[in-house]
Coordinates of N, CA and C in Angstrom, one line a residue:
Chain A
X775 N 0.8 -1.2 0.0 CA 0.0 0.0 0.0 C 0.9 1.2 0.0
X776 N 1.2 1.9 -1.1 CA 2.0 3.1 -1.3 C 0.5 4.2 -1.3
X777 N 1.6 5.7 -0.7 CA 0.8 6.7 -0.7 C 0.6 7.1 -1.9
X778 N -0.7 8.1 -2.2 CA -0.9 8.7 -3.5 C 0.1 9.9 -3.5
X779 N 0.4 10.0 -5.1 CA 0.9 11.0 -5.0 C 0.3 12.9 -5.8
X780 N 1.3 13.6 -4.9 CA 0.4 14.6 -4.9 C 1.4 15.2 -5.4
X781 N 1.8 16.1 -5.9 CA 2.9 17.5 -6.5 C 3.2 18.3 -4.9
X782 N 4.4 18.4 -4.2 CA 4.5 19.2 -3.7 C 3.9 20.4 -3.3
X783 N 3.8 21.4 -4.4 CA 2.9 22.4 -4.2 C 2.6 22.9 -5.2
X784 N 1.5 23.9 -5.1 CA 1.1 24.5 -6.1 C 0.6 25.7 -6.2
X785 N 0.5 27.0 -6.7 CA 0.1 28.5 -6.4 C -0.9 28.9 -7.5
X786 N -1.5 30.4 -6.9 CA -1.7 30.8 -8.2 C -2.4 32.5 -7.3
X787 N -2.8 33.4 -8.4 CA -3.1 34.7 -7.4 C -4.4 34.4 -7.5
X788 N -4.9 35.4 -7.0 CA -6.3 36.0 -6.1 C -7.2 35.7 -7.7
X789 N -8.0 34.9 -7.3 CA -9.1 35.1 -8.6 C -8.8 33.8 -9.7
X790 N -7.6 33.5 -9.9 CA -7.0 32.7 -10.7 C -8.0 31.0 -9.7
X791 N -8.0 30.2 -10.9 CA -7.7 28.3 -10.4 C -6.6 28.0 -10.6
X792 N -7.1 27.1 -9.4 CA -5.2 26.3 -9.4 C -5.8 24.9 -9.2
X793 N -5.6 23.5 -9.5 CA -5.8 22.3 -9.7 C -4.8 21.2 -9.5
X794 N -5.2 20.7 -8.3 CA -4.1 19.5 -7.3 C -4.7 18.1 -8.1
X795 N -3.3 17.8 -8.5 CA -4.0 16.1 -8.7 C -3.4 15.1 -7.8
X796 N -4.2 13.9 -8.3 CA -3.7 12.9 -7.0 C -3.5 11.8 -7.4
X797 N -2.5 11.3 -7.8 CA -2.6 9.6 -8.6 C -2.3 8.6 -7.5
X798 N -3.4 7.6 -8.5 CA -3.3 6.4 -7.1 C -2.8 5.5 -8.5
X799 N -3.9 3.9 -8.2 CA -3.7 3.3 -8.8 C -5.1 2.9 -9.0
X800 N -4.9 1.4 -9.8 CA -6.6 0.8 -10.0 C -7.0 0.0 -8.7
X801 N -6.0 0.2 -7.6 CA -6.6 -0.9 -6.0 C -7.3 0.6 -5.3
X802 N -6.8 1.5 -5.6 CA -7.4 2.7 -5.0 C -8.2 3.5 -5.4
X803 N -7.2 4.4 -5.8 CA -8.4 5.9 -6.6 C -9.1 5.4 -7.8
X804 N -8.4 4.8 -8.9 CA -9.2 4.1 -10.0 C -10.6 3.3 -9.7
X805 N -10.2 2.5 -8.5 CA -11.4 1.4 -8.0 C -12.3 1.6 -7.5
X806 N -12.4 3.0 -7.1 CA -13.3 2.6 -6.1 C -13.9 4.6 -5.7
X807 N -14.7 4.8 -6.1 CA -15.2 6.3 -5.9 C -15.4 6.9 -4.3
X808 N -14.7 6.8 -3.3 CA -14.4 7.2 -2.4 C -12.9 7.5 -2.2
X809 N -12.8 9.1 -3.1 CA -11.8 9.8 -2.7 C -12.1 11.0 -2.4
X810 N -11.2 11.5 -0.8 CA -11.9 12.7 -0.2 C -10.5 13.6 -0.7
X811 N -10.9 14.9 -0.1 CA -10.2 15.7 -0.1 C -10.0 17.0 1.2
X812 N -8.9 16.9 1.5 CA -8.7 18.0 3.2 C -7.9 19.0 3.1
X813 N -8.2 19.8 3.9 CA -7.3 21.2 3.6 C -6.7 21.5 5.1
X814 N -6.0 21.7 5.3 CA -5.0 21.8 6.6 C -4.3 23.4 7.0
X815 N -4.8 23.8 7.5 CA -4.1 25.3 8.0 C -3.4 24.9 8.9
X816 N -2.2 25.7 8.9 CA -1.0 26.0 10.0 C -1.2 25.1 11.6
X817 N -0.9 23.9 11.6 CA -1.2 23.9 13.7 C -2.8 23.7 13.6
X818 N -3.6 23.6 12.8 CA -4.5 23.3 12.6 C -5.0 21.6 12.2
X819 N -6.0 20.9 12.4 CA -6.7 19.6 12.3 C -7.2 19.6 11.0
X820 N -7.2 18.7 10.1 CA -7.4 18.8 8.5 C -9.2 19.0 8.7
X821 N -9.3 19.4 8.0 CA -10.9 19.5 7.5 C -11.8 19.0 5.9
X822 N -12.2 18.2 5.9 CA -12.9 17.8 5.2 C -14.0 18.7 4.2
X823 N -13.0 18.8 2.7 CA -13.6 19.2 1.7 C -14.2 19.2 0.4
X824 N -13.7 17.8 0.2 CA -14.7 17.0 -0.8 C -14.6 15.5 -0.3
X825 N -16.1 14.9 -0.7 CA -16.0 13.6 -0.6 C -16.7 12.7 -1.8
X826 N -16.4 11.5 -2.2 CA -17.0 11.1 -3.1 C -16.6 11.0 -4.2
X827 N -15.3 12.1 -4.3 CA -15.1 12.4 -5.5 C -15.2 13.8 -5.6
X828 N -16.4 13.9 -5.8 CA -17.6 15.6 -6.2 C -17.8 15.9 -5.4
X829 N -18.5 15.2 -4.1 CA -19.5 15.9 -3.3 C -18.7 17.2 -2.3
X830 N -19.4 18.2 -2.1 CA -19.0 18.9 -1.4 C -19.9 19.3 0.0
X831 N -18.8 18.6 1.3 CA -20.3 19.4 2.4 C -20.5 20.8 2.6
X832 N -21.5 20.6 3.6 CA -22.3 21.9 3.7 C -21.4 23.2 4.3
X833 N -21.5 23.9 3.6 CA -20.2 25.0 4.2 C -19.0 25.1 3.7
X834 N -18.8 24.2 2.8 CA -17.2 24.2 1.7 C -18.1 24.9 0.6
X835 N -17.2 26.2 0.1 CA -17.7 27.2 -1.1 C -17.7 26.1 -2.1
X836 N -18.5 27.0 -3.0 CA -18.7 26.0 -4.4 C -17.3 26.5 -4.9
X837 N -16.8 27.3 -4.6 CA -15.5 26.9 -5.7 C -14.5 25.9 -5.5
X838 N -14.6 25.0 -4.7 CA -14.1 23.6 -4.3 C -14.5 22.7 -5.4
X839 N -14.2 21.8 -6.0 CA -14.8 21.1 -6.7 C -13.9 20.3 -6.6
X840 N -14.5 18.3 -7.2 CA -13.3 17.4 -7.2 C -13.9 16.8 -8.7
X841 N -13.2 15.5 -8.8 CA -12.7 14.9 -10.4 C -12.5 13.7 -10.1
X842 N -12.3 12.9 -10.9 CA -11.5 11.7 -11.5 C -11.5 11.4 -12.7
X843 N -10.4 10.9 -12.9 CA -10.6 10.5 -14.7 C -9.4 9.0 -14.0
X844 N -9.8 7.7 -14.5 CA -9.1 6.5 -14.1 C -8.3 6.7 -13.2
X845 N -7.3 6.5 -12.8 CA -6.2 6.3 -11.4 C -5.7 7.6 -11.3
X846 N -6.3 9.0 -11.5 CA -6.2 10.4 -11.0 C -7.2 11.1 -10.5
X847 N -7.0 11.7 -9.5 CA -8.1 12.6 -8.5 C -7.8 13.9 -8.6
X848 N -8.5 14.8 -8.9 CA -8.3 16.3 -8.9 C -9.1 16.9 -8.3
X849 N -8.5 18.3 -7.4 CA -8.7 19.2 -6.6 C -8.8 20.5 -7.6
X850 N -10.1 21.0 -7.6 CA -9.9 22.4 -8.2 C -10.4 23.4 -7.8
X851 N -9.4 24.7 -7.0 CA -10.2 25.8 -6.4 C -10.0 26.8 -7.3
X852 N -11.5 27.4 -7.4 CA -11.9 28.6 -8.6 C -11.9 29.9 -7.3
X853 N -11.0 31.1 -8.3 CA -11.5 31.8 -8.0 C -10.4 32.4 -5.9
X854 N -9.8 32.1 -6.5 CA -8.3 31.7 -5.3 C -8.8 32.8 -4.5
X855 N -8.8 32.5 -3.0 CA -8.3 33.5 -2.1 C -7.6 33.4 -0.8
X856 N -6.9 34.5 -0.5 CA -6.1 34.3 0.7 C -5.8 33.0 1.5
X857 N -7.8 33.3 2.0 CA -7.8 32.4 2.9 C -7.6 30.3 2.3
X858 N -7.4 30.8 1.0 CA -7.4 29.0 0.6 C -5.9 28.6 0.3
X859 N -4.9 29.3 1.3 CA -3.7 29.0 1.4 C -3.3 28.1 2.3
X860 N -2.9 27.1 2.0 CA -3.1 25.3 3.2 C -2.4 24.4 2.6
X861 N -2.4 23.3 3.3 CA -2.1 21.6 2.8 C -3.2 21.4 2.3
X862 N -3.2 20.6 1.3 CA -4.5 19.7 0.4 C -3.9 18.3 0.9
X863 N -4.5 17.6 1.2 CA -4.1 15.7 1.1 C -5.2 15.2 0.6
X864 N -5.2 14.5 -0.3 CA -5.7 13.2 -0.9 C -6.4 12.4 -0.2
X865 N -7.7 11.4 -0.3 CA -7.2 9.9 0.2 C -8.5 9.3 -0.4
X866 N -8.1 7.8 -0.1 CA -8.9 6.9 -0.9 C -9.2 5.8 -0.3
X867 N -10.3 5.3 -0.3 CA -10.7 3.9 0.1 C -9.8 3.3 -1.2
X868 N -9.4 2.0 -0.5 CA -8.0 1.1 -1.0 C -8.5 -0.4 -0.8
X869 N -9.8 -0.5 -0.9 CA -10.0 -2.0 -0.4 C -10.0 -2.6 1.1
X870 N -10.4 -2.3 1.8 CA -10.4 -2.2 3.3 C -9.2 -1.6 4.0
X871 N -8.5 -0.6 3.1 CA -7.6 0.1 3.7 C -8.0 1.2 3.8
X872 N -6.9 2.3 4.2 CA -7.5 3.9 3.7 C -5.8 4.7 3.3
X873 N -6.1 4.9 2.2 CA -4.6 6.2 1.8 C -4.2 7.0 1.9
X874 N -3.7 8.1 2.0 CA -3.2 9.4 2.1 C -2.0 9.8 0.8
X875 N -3.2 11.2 0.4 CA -1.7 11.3 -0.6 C -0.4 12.1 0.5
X876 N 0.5 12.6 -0.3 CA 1.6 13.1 0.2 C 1.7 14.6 0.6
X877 N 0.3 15.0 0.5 CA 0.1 16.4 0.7 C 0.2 17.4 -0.9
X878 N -0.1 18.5 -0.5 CA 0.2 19.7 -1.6 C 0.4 21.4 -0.6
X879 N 1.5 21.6 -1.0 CA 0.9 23.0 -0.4 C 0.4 23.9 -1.2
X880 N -0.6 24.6 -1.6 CA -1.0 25.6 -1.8 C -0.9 26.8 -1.3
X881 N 0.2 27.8 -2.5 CA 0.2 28.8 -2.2 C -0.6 30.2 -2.9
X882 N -1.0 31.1 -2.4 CA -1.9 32.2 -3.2 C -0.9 33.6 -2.9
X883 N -0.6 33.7 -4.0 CA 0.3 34.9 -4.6 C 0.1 35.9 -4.5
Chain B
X910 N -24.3 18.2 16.7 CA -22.7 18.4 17.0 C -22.1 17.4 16.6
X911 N -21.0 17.1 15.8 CA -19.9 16.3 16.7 C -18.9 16.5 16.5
X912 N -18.3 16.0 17.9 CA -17.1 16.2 18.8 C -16.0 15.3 19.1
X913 N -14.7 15.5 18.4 CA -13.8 14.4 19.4 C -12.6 14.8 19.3
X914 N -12.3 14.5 20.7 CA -11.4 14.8 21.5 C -10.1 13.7 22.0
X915 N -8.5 13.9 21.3 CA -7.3 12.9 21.6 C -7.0 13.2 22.9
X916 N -6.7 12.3 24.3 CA -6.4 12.3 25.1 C -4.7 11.2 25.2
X917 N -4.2 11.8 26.0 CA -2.5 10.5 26.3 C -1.4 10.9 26.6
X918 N -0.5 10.2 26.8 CA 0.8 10.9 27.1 C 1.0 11.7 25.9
X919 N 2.1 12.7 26.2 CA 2.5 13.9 25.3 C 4.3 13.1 25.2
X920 N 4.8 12.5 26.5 CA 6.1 12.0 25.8 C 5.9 10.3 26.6
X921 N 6.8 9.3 25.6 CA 6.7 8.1 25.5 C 8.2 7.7 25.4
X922 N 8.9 6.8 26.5 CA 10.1 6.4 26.0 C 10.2 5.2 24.6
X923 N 11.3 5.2 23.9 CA 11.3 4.1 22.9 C 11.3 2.8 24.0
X924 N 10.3 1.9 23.1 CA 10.3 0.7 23.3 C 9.1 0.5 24.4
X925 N 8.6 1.8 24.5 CA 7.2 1.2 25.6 C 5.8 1.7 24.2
X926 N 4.8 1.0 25.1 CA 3.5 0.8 24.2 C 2.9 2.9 25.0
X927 N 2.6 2.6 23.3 CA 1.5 4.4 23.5 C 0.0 3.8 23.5
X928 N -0.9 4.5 24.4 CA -2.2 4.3 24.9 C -2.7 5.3 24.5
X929 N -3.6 5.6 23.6 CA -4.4 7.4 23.2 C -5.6 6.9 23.4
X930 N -6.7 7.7 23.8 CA -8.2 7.7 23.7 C -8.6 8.5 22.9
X931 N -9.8 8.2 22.5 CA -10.6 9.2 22.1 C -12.0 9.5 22.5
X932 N -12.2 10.6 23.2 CA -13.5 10.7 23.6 C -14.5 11.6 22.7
X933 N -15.4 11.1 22.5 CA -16.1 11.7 21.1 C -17.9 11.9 21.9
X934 N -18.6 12.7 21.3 CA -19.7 13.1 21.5 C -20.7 13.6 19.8
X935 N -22.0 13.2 19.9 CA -22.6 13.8 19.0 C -23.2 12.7 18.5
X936 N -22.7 11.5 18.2 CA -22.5 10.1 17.7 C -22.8 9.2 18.6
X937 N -23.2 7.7 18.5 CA -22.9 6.6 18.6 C -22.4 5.5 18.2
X938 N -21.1 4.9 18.8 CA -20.5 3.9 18.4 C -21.6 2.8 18.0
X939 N -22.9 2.4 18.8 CA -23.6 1.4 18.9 C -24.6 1.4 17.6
X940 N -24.5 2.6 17.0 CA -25.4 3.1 15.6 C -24.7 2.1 14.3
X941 N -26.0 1.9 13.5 CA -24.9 0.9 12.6 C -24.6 2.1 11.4
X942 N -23.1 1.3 11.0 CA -22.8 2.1 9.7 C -21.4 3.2 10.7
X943 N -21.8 3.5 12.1 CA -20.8 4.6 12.7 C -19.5 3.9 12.7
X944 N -18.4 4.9 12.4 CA -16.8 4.4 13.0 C -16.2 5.4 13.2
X945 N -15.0 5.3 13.6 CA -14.0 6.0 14.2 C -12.5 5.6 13.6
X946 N -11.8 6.6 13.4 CA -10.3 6.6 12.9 C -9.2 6.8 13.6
X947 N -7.7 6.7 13.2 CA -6.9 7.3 13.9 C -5.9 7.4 12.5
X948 N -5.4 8.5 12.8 CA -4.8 9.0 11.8 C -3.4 10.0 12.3
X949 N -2.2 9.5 12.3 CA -1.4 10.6 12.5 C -0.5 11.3 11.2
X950 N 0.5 12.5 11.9 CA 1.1 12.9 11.6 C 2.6 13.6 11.4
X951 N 3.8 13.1 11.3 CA 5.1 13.5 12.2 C 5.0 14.9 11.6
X952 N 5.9 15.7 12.4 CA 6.1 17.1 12.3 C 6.5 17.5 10.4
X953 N 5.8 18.2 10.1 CA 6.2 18.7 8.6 C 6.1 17.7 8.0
X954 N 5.3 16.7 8.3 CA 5.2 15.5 7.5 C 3.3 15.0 6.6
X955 N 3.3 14.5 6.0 CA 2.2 14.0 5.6 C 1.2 13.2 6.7
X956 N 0.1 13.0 6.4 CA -0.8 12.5 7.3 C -0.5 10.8 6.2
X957 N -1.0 10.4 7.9 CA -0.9 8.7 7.5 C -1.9 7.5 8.2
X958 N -2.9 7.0 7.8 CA -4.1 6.6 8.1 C -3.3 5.3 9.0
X959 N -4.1 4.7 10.4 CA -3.4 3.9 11.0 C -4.6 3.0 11.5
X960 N -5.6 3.2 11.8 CA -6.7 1.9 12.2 C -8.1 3.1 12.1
X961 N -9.0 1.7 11.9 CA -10.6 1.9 12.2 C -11.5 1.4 12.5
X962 N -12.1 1.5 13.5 CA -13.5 0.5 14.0 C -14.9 1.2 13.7
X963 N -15.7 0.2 13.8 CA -17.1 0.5 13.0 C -17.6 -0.2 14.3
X964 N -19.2 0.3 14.6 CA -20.1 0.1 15.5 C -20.2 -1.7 15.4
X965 N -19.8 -2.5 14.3 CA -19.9 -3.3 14.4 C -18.8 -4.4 15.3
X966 N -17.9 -3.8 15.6 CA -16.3 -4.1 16.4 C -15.8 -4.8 15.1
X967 N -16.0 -4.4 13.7 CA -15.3 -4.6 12.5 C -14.1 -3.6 12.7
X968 N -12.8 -4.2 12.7 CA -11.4 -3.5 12.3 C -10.5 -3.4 11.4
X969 N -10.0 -2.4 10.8 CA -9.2 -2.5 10.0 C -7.7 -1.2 10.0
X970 N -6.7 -2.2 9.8 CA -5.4 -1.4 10.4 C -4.4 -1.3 9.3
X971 N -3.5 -0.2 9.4 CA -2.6 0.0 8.1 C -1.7 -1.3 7.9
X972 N -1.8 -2.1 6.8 CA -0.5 -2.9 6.1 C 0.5 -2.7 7.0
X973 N 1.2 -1.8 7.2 CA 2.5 -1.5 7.4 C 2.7 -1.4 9.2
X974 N 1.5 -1.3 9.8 CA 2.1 -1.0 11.2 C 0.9 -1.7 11.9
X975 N 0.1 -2.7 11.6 CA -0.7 -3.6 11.8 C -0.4 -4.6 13.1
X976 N 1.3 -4.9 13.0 CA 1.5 -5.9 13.9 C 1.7 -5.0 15.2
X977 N 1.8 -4.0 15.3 CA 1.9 -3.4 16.3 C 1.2 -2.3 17.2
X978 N -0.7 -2.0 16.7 CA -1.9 -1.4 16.6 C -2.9 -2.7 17.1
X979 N -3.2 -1.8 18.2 CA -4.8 -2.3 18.6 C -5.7 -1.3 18.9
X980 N -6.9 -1.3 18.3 CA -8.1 -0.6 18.3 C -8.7 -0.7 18.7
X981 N -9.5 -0.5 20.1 CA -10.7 -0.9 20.9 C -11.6 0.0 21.3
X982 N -13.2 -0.2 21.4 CA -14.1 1.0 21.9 C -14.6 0.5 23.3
X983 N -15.0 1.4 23.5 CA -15.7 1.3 25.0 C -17.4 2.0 24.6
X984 N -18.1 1.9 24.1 CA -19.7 2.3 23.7 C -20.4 3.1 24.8
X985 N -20.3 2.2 25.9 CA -21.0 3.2 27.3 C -19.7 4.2 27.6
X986 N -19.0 4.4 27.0 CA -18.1 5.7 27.3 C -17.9 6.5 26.5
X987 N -18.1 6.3 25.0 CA -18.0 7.1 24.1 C -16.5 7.4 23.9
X988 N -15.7 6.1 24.0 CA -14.4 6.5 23.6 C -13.6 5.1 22.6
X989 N -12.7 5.5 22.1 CA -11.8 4.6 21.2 C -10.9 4.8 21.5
X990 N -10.2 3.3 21.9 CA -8.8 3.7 22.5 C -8.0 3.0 21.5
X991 N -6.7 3.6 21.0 CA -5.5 3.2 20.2 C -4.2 2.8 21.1
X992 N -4.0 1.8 21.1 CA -2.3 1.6 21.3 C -1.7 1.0 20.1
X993 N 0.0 1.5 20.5 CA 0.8 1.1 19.3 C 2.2 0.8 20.4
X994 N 2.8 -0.3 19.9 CA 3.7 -0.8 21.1 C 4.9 -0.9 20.3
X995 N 5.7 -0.7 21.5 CA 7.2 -0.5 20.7 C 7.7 0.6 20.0
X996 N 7.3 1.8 20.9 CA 7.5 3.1 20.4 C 8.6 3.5 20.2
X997 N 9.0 4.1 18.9 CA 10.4 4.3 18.2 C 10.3 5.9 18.2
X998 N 11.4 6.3 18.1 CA 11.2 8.0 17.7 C 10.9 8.6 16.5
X999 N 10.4 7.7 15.3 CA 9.8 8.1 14.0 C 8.7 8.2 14.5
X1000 N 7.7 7.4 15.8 CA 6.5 7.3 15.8 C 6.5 9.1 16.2
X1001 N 7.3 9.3 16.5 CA 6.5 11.2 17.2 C 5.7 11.7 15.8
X1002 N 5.0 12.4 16.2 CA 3.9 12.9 15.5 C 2.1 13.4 16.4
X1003 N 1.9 14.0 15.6 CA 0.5 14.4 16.3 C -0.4 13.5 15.3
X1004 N -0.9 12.6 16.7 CA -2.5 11.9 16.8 C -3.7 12.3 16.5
X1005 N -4.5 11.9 15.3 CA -6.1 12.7 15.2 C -6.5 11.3 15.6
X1006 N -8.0 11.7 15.4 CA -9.1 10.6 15.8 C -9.9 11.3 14.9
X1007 N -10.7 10.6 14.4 CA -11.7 11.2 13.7 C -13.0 10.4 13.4
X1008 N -14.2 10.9 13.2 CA -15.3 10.0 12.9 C -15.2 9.7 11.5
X1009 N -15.9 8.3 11.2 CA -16.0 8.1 9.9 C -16.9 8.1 9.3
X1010 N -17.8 8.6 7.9 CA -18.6 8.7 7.5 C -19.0 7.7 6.2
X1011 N -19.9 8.2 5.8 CA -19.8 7.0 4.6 C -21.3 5.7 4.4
X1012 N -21.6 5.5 3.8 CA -23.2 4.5 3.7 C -22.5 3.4 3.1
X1013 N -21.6 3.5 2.3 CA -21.1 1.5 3.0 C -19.2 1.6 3.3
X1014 N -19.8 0.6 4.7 CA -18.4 0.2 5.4 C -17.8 -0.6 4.4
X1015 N -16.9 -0.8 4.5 CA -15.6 0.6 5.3 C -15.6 1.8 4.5
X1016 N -15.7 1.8 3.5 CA -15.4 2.8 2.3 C -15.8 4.1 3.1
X1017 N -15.8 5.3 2.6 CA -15.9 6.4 3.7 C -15.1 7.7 3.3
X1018 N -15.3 8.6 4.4 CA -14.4 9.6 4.6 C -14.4 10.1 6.3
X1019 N -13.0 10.7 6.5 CA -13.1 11.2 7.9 C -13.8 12.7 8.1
X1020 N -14.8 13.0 8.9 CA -15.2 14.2 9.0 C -16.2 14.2 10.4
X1021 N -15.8 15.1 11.4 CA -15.1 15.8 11.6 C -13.8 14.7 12.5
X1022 N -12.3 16.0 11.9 CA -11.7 15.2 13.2 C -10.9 15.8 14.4
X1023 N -10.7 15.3 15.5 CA -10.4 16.0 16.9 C -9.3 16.7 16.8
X1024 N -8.5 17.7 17.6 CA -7.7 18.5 17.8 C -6.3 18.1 17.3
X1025 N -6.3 16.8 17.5 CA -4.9 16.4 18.1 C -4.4 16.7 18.7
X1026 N -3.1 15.1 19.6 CA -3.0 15.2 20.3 C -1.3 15.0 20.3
X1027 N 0.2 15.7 20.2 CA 1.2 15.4 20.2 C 1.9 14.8 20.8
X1028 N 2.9 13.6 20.4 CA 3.7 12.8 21.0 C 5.1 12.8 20.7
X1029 N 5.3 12.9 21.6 CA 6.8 12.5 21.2 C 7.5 11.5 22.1
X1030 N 8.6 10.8 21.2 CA 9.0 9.4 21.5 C 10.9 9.6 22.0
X1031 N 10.9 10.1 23.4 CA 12.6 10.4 23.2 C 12.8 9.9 24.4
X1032 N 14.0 9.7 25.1 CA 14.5 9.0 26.4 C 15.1 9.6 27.2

């Protein structure tokens, strides 16, 4: 069970999208449509911002959105601001496991 | 609401077993479909999924640190407790617990999860 992986980091300015991917494989992200998405501030506990793939809970802006296209997961936030400068991690139901990608930082310029 | 909260030692010498709780509110363990996670972190490091129990006392633990992870609930207490034995100084990192969500077990996601709780493993 290797982690997914994620790009180090990734930026963009105020108003711009910036788009995190997350490659698994076909035991994980490919297989199986439970991949979430977390966003992590500084000394902060991750928070949950997409699930399912798409779904977004109640209180995550619609400019959050997620993806898959076969053994890739994508993070895309529209419309960048300040405040969406964080860790992104990955993860995926793995067949009675659970994954973690390797993080992203997200920076806003 | 829900709520949950890492309780445990903050330092652990190498080679003794770590004991964390988690006391959680909002939920029930006894609910079917409910579970609970534990998930850490080492400093500047990636998050790393480590066990999970479901209302059903169905468990499941990471591949890689499995032989050394036990997951247990207590239901009339509203807590899950984690040990991990044979504490090494890679194990330092900060401990979440988190509920698990999701309409079919195990598949899922964590939401919400507790504060965390930091450990460090030195002598």
């Amino acid at each position: 069970q290797s982690a997914l992986t994620q790009p180090p980091s990734a930026s963009g300015s105020p108003g711009q999208s910036v788009t995190i991917s997350c490659t698994g494989t076909s035991s994980d992200v490919g297989g199986y449509n439970y991949v979430s998405w977390y966003q992590q501030h500084p000394g902060k506990a991750p928070k949950l911002m997409i699930y399912e793939v798409s779904k977004r809970p109640s209180g995550v802006p619609d400019r959050f959105s997620g993806s898959k296209s076969g053994n890739t997961a994508s993070l895309t936030v529209s419309g960048l601001q300040a405040e969406d400068e964080a860790d992104y991690y990955c993860s995926s139901y793995a067949g009675s496991t659970v994954v973690f990608g390797g993080g992203t930082k997200l920076t806003v310029l | 609401q829900i709520t949950l909260k890492e309780s445990g030692p903050t330092l652990v010498k190498p080679t003794q077993t770590l004991t964390l709780t988690c006391t959680f509110s909002g939920f029930s363990l006894s609910t079917s479909g409910v579970g609970v996670g534990w998930i850490r972190q080492p400093p500047g490091k990636a998050l790393e999924w480590l066990a999970l129990i479901y209302w059903n006392d169905d468990k499941r633990y990471s591949p890689s640190l499995k032989s050394r992870l036990t997951i247990t609930k207590d239901t009339s207490k509203n807590q899950v407790v984690l040990t991990m034995t044979n504490m090494d100084p890679v194990d330092t990192a900060t401990y979440y617990c988190a509920h698990r969500d999701g309409d079919v077990v195990p598949a899922g996601w964590f939401d919400p999860w507790g504060q965390g709780t930091l450990v460090t493993v030195s002598s």
